[in-house]
GROMACS .gro file of C-alpha atoms in nm:
model
  342
    1MET     CA    1 -10.073  -7.347 -11.410
    2TRP     CA    2 -10.260  -7.662 -11.293
    3CYS     CA    3 -10.046  -7.673 -10.976
    4HIS     CA    4 -10.162  -7.321 -10.899
    5ARG     CA    5 -10.526  -7.426 -10.947
    6LEU     CA    6 -10.487  -7.726 -10.712
    7SER     CA    7 -10.320  -7.507 -10.454
    8HIS     CA    8 -10.607  -7.258 -10.486
    9LEU     CA    9 -10.866  -7.535 -10.433
   10GLN     CA   10 -10.677  -7.671 -10.136
   11SER     CA   11 -10.668  -7.325  -9.979
   12ARG     CA   12 -11.045  -7.285 -10.033
   13LEU     CA   13 -11.106  -7.628  -9.876
   14GLN     CA   14 -10.906  -7.542  -9.566
   15ASN     CA   15 -11.095  -7.212  -9.529
   16LEU     CA   16 -11.429  -7.392  -9.553
   17LEU     CA   17 -11.325  -7.649  -9.292
   18ARG     CA   18 -11.213  -7.373  -9.053
   19ARG     CA   19 -11.559  -7.216  -9.089
   20GLY     CA   20 -11.724  -7.547  -9.002
   21VAL     CA   21 -11.860  -7.631  -9.345
   22PRO     CA   22 -11.910  -8.010  -9.363
   23CYS     CA   23 -11.708  -8.202  -9.617
   24TRP     CA   24 -12.017  -8.321  -9.807
   25ALA     CA   25 -12.108  -7.959  -9.886
   26PHE     CA   26 -11.874  -7.931 -10.181
   27GLN     CA   27 -11.835  -8.145 -10.491
   28GLN     CA   28 -11.539  -8.328 -10.633
   29PRO     CA   29 -11.347  -8.088 -10.860
   30ASN     CA   30 -11.397  -8.121 -11.235
   31PHE     CA   31 -11.057  -8.239 -11.346
   32LYS     CA   32 -11.150  -8.193 -11.713
   33SER     CA   33 -11.169  -7.819 -11.654
   34LEU     CA   34 -10.846  -7.828 -11.458
   35PHE     CA   35 -10.661  -8.023 -11.725
   36PRO     CA   36 -10.802  -7.921 -12.065
   37LEU     CA   37 -10.735  -8.158 -12.352
   38ALA     CA   38 -10.426  -8.080 -12.555
   39ILE     CA   39 -10.490  -7.888 -12.876
   40HIS     CA   40 -10.394  -8.095 -13.178
   41TRP     CA   41 -10.266  -7.904 -13.478
   42HIS     CA   42 -10.232  -8.071 -13.816
   43HIS     CA   43  -9.931  -7.967 -14.021
   44THR     CA   44  -9.834  -8.026 -14.382
   45ALA     CA   45  -9.539  -8.246 -14.454
   46SER     CA   46  -9.394  -7.984 -14.688
   47GLU     CA   47  -9.202  -7.709 -14.512
   48SER     CA   48  -9.240  -7.479 -14.812
   49LEU     CA   49  -9.621  -7.491 -14.790
   50LYS     CA   50  -9.630  -7.387 -14.423
   51CYS     CA   51  -9.991  -7.481 -14.359
   52ALA     CA   52 -10.151  -7.583 -14.030
   53TRP     CA   53 -10.513  -7.638 -13.937
   54GLN     CA   54 -10.728  -7.734 -13.642
   55GLN     CA   55 -11.087  -7.850 -13.604
   56HIS     CA   56 -11.254  -7.659 -13.320
   57GLU     CA   57 -11.595  -7.735 -13.175
   58ASP     CA   58 -11.768  -7.450 -13.358
   59HIS     CA   59 -11.526  -7.350 -13.634
   60PHE     CA   60 -11.233  -7.450 -13.852
   61GLU     CA   61 -10.902  -7.265 -13.809
   62LEU     CA   62 -10.645  -7.245 -14.087
   63HIS     CA   63 -10.296  -7.097 -14.087
   64TYR     CA   64 -10.169  -7.046 -14.441
   65ALA     CA   65  -9.999  -6.780 -14.653
   66SER     CA   66  -9.913  -6.575 -14.343
   67THR     CA   67 -10.286  -6.550 -14.266
   68VAL     CA   68 -10.483  -6.688 -13.970
   69MET     CA   69 -10.833  -6.772 -14.094
   70ARG     CA   70 -11.143  -6.898 -13.915
   71PHE     CA   71 -11.441  -7.051 -14.096
   72ASP     CA   72 -11.787  -7.135 -13.970
   73TYR     CA   73 -11.882  -7.494 -14.057
   74VAL     CA   74 -12.215  -7.389 -14.212
   75TRP     CA   75 -12.020  -7.146 -14.432
   76LEU     CA   76 -11.788  -7.424 -14.543
   77ARG     CA   77 -12.081  -7.649 -14.635
   78ASP     CA   78 -12.279  -7.366 -14.796
   79HIS     CA   79 -11.992  -7.255 -15.023
   80CYS     CA   80 -11.922  -7.602 -15.159
   81ARG     CA   81 -11.825  -7.583 -15.527
   82SER     CA   82 -11.909  -7.944 -15.618
   83ALA     CA   83 -12.125  -8.007 -15.925
   84SER     CA   84 -12.429  -8.090 -15.713
   85CYS     CA   85 -12.399  -7.770 -15.506
   86TYR     CA   86 -12.279  -7.506 -15.751
   87ASN     CA   87 -12.327  -7.437 -16.122
   88SER     CA   88 -11.984  -7.335 -16.249
   89LYS     CA   89 -12.128  -7.209 -16.580
   90THR     CA   90 -12.382  -6.970 -16.433
   91HIS     CA   91 -12.187  -6.909 -16.108
   92GLN     CA   92 -12.506  -6.970 -15.912
   93ARG     CA   93 -12.579  -7.198 -15.618
   94SER     CA   94 -12.766  -7.523 -15.657
   95LEU     CA   95 -12.754  -7.603 -15.287
   96ASP     CA   96 -13.047  -7.481 -15.077
   97THR     CA   97 -12.876  -7.293 -14.794
   98ALA     CA   98 -13.183  -7.338 -14.573
   99SER     CA   99 -13.137  -7.715 -14.594
  100VAL     CA  100 -12.796  -7.707 -14.424
  101ASP     CA  101 -12.802  -7.816 -14.058
  102LEU     CA  102 -12.702  -7.512 -13.851
  103CYS     CA  103 -12.513  -7.743 -13.614
  104ILE     CA  104 -12.327  -7.923 -13.893
  105LYS     CA  105 -11.968  -8.033 -13.839
  106PRO     CA  106 -11.743  -8.233 -14.069
  107LYS     CA  107 -11.682  -8.599 -13.984
  108THR     CA  108 -11.329  -8.588 -14.124
  109ILE     CA  109 -11.089  -8.330 -14.264
  110ARG     CA  110 -10.779  -8.406 -14.466
  111LEU     CA  111 -10.526  -8.211 -14.670
  112ASP     CA  112 -10.391  -8.339 -14.999
  113GLU     CA  113 -10.117  -8.120 -15.143
  114THR     CA  114 -10.296  -7.778 -15.154
  115THR     CA  115 -10.655  -7.901 -15.130
  116LEU     CA  116 -10.863  -7.946 -14.815
  117PHE     CA  117 -11.131  -8.217 -14.813
  118PHE     CA  118 -11.428  -8.197 -14.574
  119THR     CA  119 -11.646  -8.506 -14.539
  120TRP     CA  120 -11.987  -8.422 -14.395
  121PRO     CA  121 -12.219  -8.646 -14.188
  122ASP     CA  122 -12.423  -8.746 -14.497
  123GLY     CA  123 -12.107  -8.852 -14.680
  124HIS     CA  124 -12.092  -8.548 -14.911
  125VAL     CA  125 -11.736  -8.427 -14.974
  126THR     CA  126 -11.646  -8.059 -15.013
  127LYS     CA  127 -11.302  -7.962 -15.137
  128TYR     CA  128 -11.133  -7.623 -15.121
  129ASP     CA  129 -10.810  -7.499 -15.268
  130LEU     CA  130 -10.606  -7.325 -14.999
  131ASP     CA  131 -10.555  -7.014 -15.210
  132TRP     CA  132 -10.932  -6.992 -15.272
  133LEU     CA  133 -10.991  -6.992 -14.897
  134VAL     CA  134 -10.736  -6.714 -14.850
  135ARG     CA  135 -10.901  -6.500 -15.119
  136ASN     CA  136 -11.251  -6.555 -14.986
  137SER     CA  137 -11.197  -6.558 -14.610
  138TYR     CA  138 -11.292  -6.262 -14.394
  139GLU     CA  139 -10.930  -6.227 -14.286
  140GLY     CA  140 -10.809  -6.240 -14.646
  141GLN     CA  141 -11.056  -5.972 -14.750
  142LYS     CA  142 -10.929  -5.742 -14.477
  143GLN     CA  143 -10.580  -5.763 -14.630
  144LYS     CA  144 -10.708  -5.698 -14.982
  145VAL     CA  145 -10.579  -5.379 -15.141
  146ILE     CA  146 -10.869  -5.147 -15.222
  147GLN     CA  147 -10.840  -4.863 -15.468
  148PRO     CA  148 -10.753  -4.569 -15.241
  149ARG     CA  149 -10.980  -4.269 -15.198
  150ILE     CA  150 -10.823  -3.934 -15.114
  151LEU     CA  151 -10.996  -3.702 -14.870
  152TRP     CA  152 -10.919  -3.364 -15.018
  153ASN     CA  153 -10.989  -2.994 -15.009
  154ALA     CA  154 -10.910  -2.724 -15.263
  155GLU     CA  155 -10.544  -2.693 -15.160
  156ILE     CA  156 -10.478  -3.068 -15.168
  157TYR     CA  157 -10.641  -3.108 -15.508
  158GLN     CA  158 -10.459  -2.814 -15.665
  159ARG     CA  159 -10.125  -2.929 -15.521
  160ALA     CA  160 -10.181  -3.278 -15.667
  161GLN     CA  161 -10.208  -3.130 -16.019
  162VAL     CA  162 -10.439  -3.409 -16.131
  163PRO     CA  163 -10.413  -3.434 -16.512
  164SER     CA  164 -10.716  -3.429 -16.736
  165VAL     CA  165 -10.759  -3.699 -17.002
  166ASP     CA  166 -10.782  -3.615 -17.371
  167PHE     CA  167 -11.106  -3.700 -17.552
  168GLN     CA  168 -10.944  -3.922 -17.816
  169SER     CA  169 -10.735  -4.108 -17.558
  170PHE     CA  170 -11.045  -4.159 -17.344
  171LEU     CA  171 -11.245  -4.305 -17.634
  172GLU     CA  172 -10.979  -4.502 -17.817
  173THR     CA  173 -10.738  -4.642 -17.559
  174ASN     CA  174 -10.781  -4.847 -17.244
  175GLU     CA  175 -10.486  -4.661 -17.093
  176GLY     CA  176 -10.662  -4.327 -17.127
  177LEU     CA  177 -10.985  -4.467 -16.985
  178LYS     CA  178 -10.801  -4.632 -16.697
  179ASN     CA  179 -10.617  -4.310 -16.610
  180PHE     CA  180 -10.947  -4.124 -16.607
  181LEU     CA  181 -11.119  -4.382 -16.384
  182GLN     CA  182 -10.822  -4.390 -16.148
  183ASN     CA  183 -10.851  -4.013 -16.098
  184PHE     CA  184 -11.227  -4.045 -16.060
  185LEU     CA  185 -11.197  -4.314 -15.791
  186LEU     CA  186 -10.924  -4.121 -15.608
  187TYR     CA  187 -11.097  -3.784 -15.591
  188GLY     CA  188 -11.460  -3.829 -15.690
  189ILE     CA  189 -11.421  -3.587 -15.984
  190ALA     CA  190 -11.237  -3.614 -16.316
  191PHE     CA  191 -11.208  -3.410 -16.634
  192VAL     CA  192 -11.198  -3.491 -17.004
  193GLU     CA  193 -11.066  -3.219 -17.237
  194ASN     CA  194 -11.104  -3.139 -17.608
  195VAL     CA  195 -11.454  -3.285 -17.637
  196PRO     CA  196 -11.646  -3.151 -17.938
  197PRO     CA  197 -11.907  -2.927 -17.770
  198THR     CA  198 -12.218  -3.114 -17.881
  199GLN     CA  199 -12.475  -3.324 -17.699
  200GLU     CA  200 -12.395  -3.620 -17.925
  201HIS     CA  201 -12.025  -3.626 -17.835
  202THR     CA  202 -12.103  -3.584 -17.466
  203GLU     CA  203 -12.337  -3.882 -17.489
  204LYS     CA  204 -12.069  -4.085 -17.670
  205LEU     CA  205 -11.824  -3.998 -17.393
  206ALA     CA  206 -12.062  -4.114 -17.121
  207GLU     CA  207 -12.141  -4.443 -17.296
  208ARG     CA  208 -11.770  -4.531 -17.295
  209ILE     CA  209 -11.788  -4.612 -16.924
  210SER     CA  210 -12.152  -4.678 -16.839
  211LEU     CA  211 -12.511  -4.717 -16.940
  212ILE     CA  212 -12.689  -4.382 -16.932
  213ARG     CA  213 -12.961  -4.378 -16.671
  214GLU     CA  214 -13.306  -4.280 -16.791
  215THR     CA  215 -13.479  -4.037 -16.554
  216ILE     CA  216 -13.774  -3.799 -16.552
  217TYR     CA  217 -13.537  -3.558 -16.728
  218GLY     CA  218 -13.489  -3.799 -17.016
  219ARG     CA  219 -13.174  -3.977 -17.130
  220MET     CA  220 -12.962  -3.665 -17.187
  221TRP     CA  221 -13.062  -3.333 -17.037
  222TYR     CA  222 -12.988  -3.009 -17.212
  223PHE     CA  223 -13.080  -2.670 -17.076
  224THR     CA  224 -13.032  -2.297 -17.084
  225SER     CA  225 -13.166  -2.027 -16.855
  226ASP     CA  226 -13.541  -2.087 -16.866
  227PHE     CA  227 -13.735  -2.013 -16.546
  228SER     CA  228 -14.053  -2.149 -16.703
  229ARG     CA  229 -13.917  -2.497 -16.625
  230GLY     CA  230 -13.985  -2.433 -16.254
  231ASP     CA  231 -13.640  -2.545 -16.140
  232THR     CA  232 -13.363  -2.326 -16.000
  233ALA     CA  233 -13.110  -2.519 -16.210
  234TYR     CA  234 -13.270  -2.364 -16.520
  235THR     CA  235 -13.213  -2.009 -16.398
  236LYS     CA  236 -12.918  -1.773 -16.361
  237LEU     CA  237 -12.940  -1.790 -15.983
  238ALA     CA  238 -12.666  -1.935 -15.764
  239LEU     CA  239 -12.697  -2.299 -15.658
  240ASP     CA  240 -12.570  -2.396 -15.314
  241ARG     CA  241 -12.370  -2.715 -15.259
  242HIS     CA  242 -12.584  -3.018 -15.337
  243THR     CA  243 -12.616  -3.351 -15.512
  244ASP     CA  244 -12.894  -3.440 -15.753
  245THR     CA  245 -13.207  -3.656 -15.747
  246THR     CA  246 -13.255  -3.672 -15.370
  247TYR     CA  247 -13.627  -3.717 -15.434
  248PHE     CA  248 -13.569  -4.048 -15.619
  249GLN     CA  249 -13.605  -4.389 -15.456
  250GLU     CA  250 -13.236  -4.431 -15.545
  251PRO     CA  251 -13.107  -4.078 -15.488
  252CYS     CA  252 -12.757  -3.961 -15.556
  253GLY     CA  253 -12.720  -3.778 -15.225
  254TYR     CA  254 -12.787  -3.459 -15.025
  255ASN     CA  255 -12.973  -3.158 -15.162
  256ASN     CA  256 -13.070  -2.857 -14.953
  257TYR     CA  257 -13.317  -2.727 -15.212
  258ASP     CA  258 -13.528  -3.032 -15.287
  259ARG     CA  259 -13.618  -3.124 -14.930
  260ALA     CA  260 -13.984  -3.210 -14.876
  261VAL     CA  261 -14.177  -3.089 -14.572
  262ILE     CA  262 -14.034  -3.257 -14.262
  263ASN     CA  263 -14.342  -3.422 -14.116
  264THR     CA  264 -14.240  -3.781 -14.042
  265VAL     CA  265 -14.060  -3.730 -13.708
  266PRO     CA  266 -14.160  -3.556 -13.378
  267TYR     CA  267 -14.050  -3.206 -13.286
  268ASP     CA  268 -13.755  -3.305 -13.065
  269VAL     CA  269 -13.602  -3.514 -13.345
  270VAL     CA  270 -13.667  -3.229 -13.590
  271HIS     CA  271 -13.464  -2.991 -13.375
  272ARG     CA  272 -13.176  -3.242 -13.360
  273TRP     CA  273 -13.194  -3.260 -13.739
  274TYR     CA  274 -13.164  -2.881 -13.769
  275THR     CA  275 -12.865  -2.885 -13.534
  276ALA     CA  276 -12.694  -3.151 -13.745
  277HIS     CA  277 -12.786  -2.965 -14.063
  278ARG     CA  278 -12.623  -2.648 -13.930
  279THR     CA  279 -12.302  -2.836 -13.844
  280LEU     CA  280 -12.286  -2.992 -14.191
  281THR     CA  281 -12.362  -2.664 -14.369
  282VAL     CA  282 -12.087  -2.479 -14.181
  283GLU     CA  283 -11.834  -2.740 -14.296
  284LEU     CA  284 -11.958  -2.738 -14.655
  285ARG     CA  285 -11.932  -2.360 -14.679
  286ARG     CA  286 -11.579  -2.330 -14.553
  287PRO     CA  287 -11.377  -2.166 -14.837
  288GLU     CA  288 -11.098  -2.423 -14.800
  289ASN     CA  289 -11.348  -2.698 -14.883
  290GLU     CA  290 -11.457  -2.533 -15.209
  291PHE     CA  291 -11.286  -2.602 -15.540
  292TRP     CA  292 -11.398  -2.358 -15.809
  293VAL     CA  293 -11.384  -2.466 -16.172
  294LYS     CA  294 -11.473  -2.257 -16.477
  295LEU     CA  295 -11.625  -2.487 -16.737
  296LYS     CA  296 -11.569  -2.400 -17.101
  297PRO     CA  297 -11.683  -2.557 -17.429
  298GLY     CA  298 -11.499  -2.887 -17.479
  299ARG     CA  299 -11.439  -2.958 -17.110
  300VAL     CA  300 -11.647  -3.234 -16.949
  301LEU     CA  301 -11.665  -3.286 -16.574
  302PHE     CA  302 -11.764  -3.619 -16.412
  303ILE     CA  303 -11.880  -3.602 -16.048
  304ASP     CA  304 -11.930  -3.886 -15.799
  305ASN     CA  305 -12.254  -3.778 -15.630
  306TRP     CA  306 -12.187  -4.008 -15.336
  307ARG     CA  307 -11.869  -3.818 -15.249
  308VAL     CA  308 -11.862  -3.468 -15.395
  309LEU     CA  309 -12.125  -3.197 -15.384
  310HIS     CA  310 -12.153  -2.942 -15.662
  311GLY     CA  311 -12.305  -2.600 -15.717
  312ARG     CA  312 -12.253  -2.275 -15.907
  313GLU     CA  313 -12.237  -1.902 -15.864
  314SER     CA  314 -12.502  -1.677 -16.019
  315PHE     CA  315 -12.419  -1.558 -16.369
  316THR     CA  316 -12.528  -1.321 -16.643
  317GLY     CA  317 -12.554  -1.381 -17.015
  318TYR     CA  318 -12.647  -1.696 -17.202
  319ARG     CA  319 -12.528  -2.045 -17.109
  320GLN     CA  320 -12.590  -2.391 -17.255
  321LEU     CA  321 -12.521  -2.710 -17.064
  322CYS     CA  322 -12.588  -3.078 -17.129
  323GLY     CA  323 -12.533  -3.385 -16.917
  324CYS     CA  324 -12.671  -3.715 -16.794
  325TYR     CA  325 -12.673  -3.958 -16.504
  326LEU     CA  326 -12.472  -4.280 -16.515
  327THR     CA  327 -12.537  -4.606 -16.335
  328ARG     CA  328 -12.287  -4.644 -16.053
  329ASP     CA  329 -12.259  -5.020 -16.086
  330ASP     CA  330 -12.152  -4.992 -16.449
  331VAL     CA  331 -11.889  -4.727 -16.379
  332LEU     CA  332 -11.735  -4.943 -16.106
  333ASN     CA  333 -11.759  -5.254 -16.323
  334THR     CA  334 -11.569  -5.080 -16.604
  335ALA     CA  335 -11.299  -4.985 -16.355
  336ARG     CA  336 -11.270  -5.346 -16.236
  337LEU     CA  337 -11.242  -5.475 -16.593
  338LEU     CA  338 -10.942  -5.245 -16.635
  339GLY     CA  339 -10.774  -5.389 -16.326
  340LEU     CA  340 -10.873  -5.125 -16.070
  341GLN     CA  341 -10.998  -5.233 -15.728
  342ALA     CA  342 -11.324  -5.038 -15.734
   0.00000   0.00000   0.00000
């Protein structure tokens, strides 16, 4: 390649001379750019380890466990797990990130067995286990298996024949709880059957997986048809597809009924909003995207308000319903404790 570059320069020089450009008009070529320094890779002595690394000007590159990883030097200094930088009991940092020089680079790097040692300009030594770097690198995270989510419609869900979980199994065994949470993470809805039809047992069921979230509706809400409450949910009228608590600072999602007056954006943006709203509503109201369920005493339905909208048809007669809101973080944490990648 360098021969081609020299030939190209020589050709340019001859063209300039033909055009009468004096020789002093151009500079001596930069031979450092023509002949870049050789890249030096460091390899482990052990063939079974198959590890190689290189110190670049602005980052550290590591090849290990069939993964090519790149680390910013500030990141490597900031994530130091030494006793002076990190409290292993509280899992909190002791190092002030703002004190790290943004242009920091290690003075030396060495590998001992499966541990990398970085010596910084002030003499501080940071060590990393190779497997820890794989688990916590950006490239390693991209390869991490995440609990799958299934994009479904009524046909897909019915064809899957997703099993419900029995009340006793849900409460008394980790296997039953794990099966329930796996269904919930996959589809955004899950059922528990044979629950004694009381508010107390429903509350006990909810507390198995999460703290119950206190809201303006109380800890557990319980209602019948009562229009004096001033809420369509407390009537016999139909409820269109929606999620709850959109008027909270931490809302669950979209609700077509509880929208406030739109007065925070100009008219042209408002019209774009109505256009988008129409597109979304058309999709939501497609029959193939609706899954109708008839609740009965003893059947409890959990809904992920970030994924699945819910509603109801109008009805006649008398109906009682109780429920509550759960904290999302606790639900996901329970799933992780049972080995699910939530």
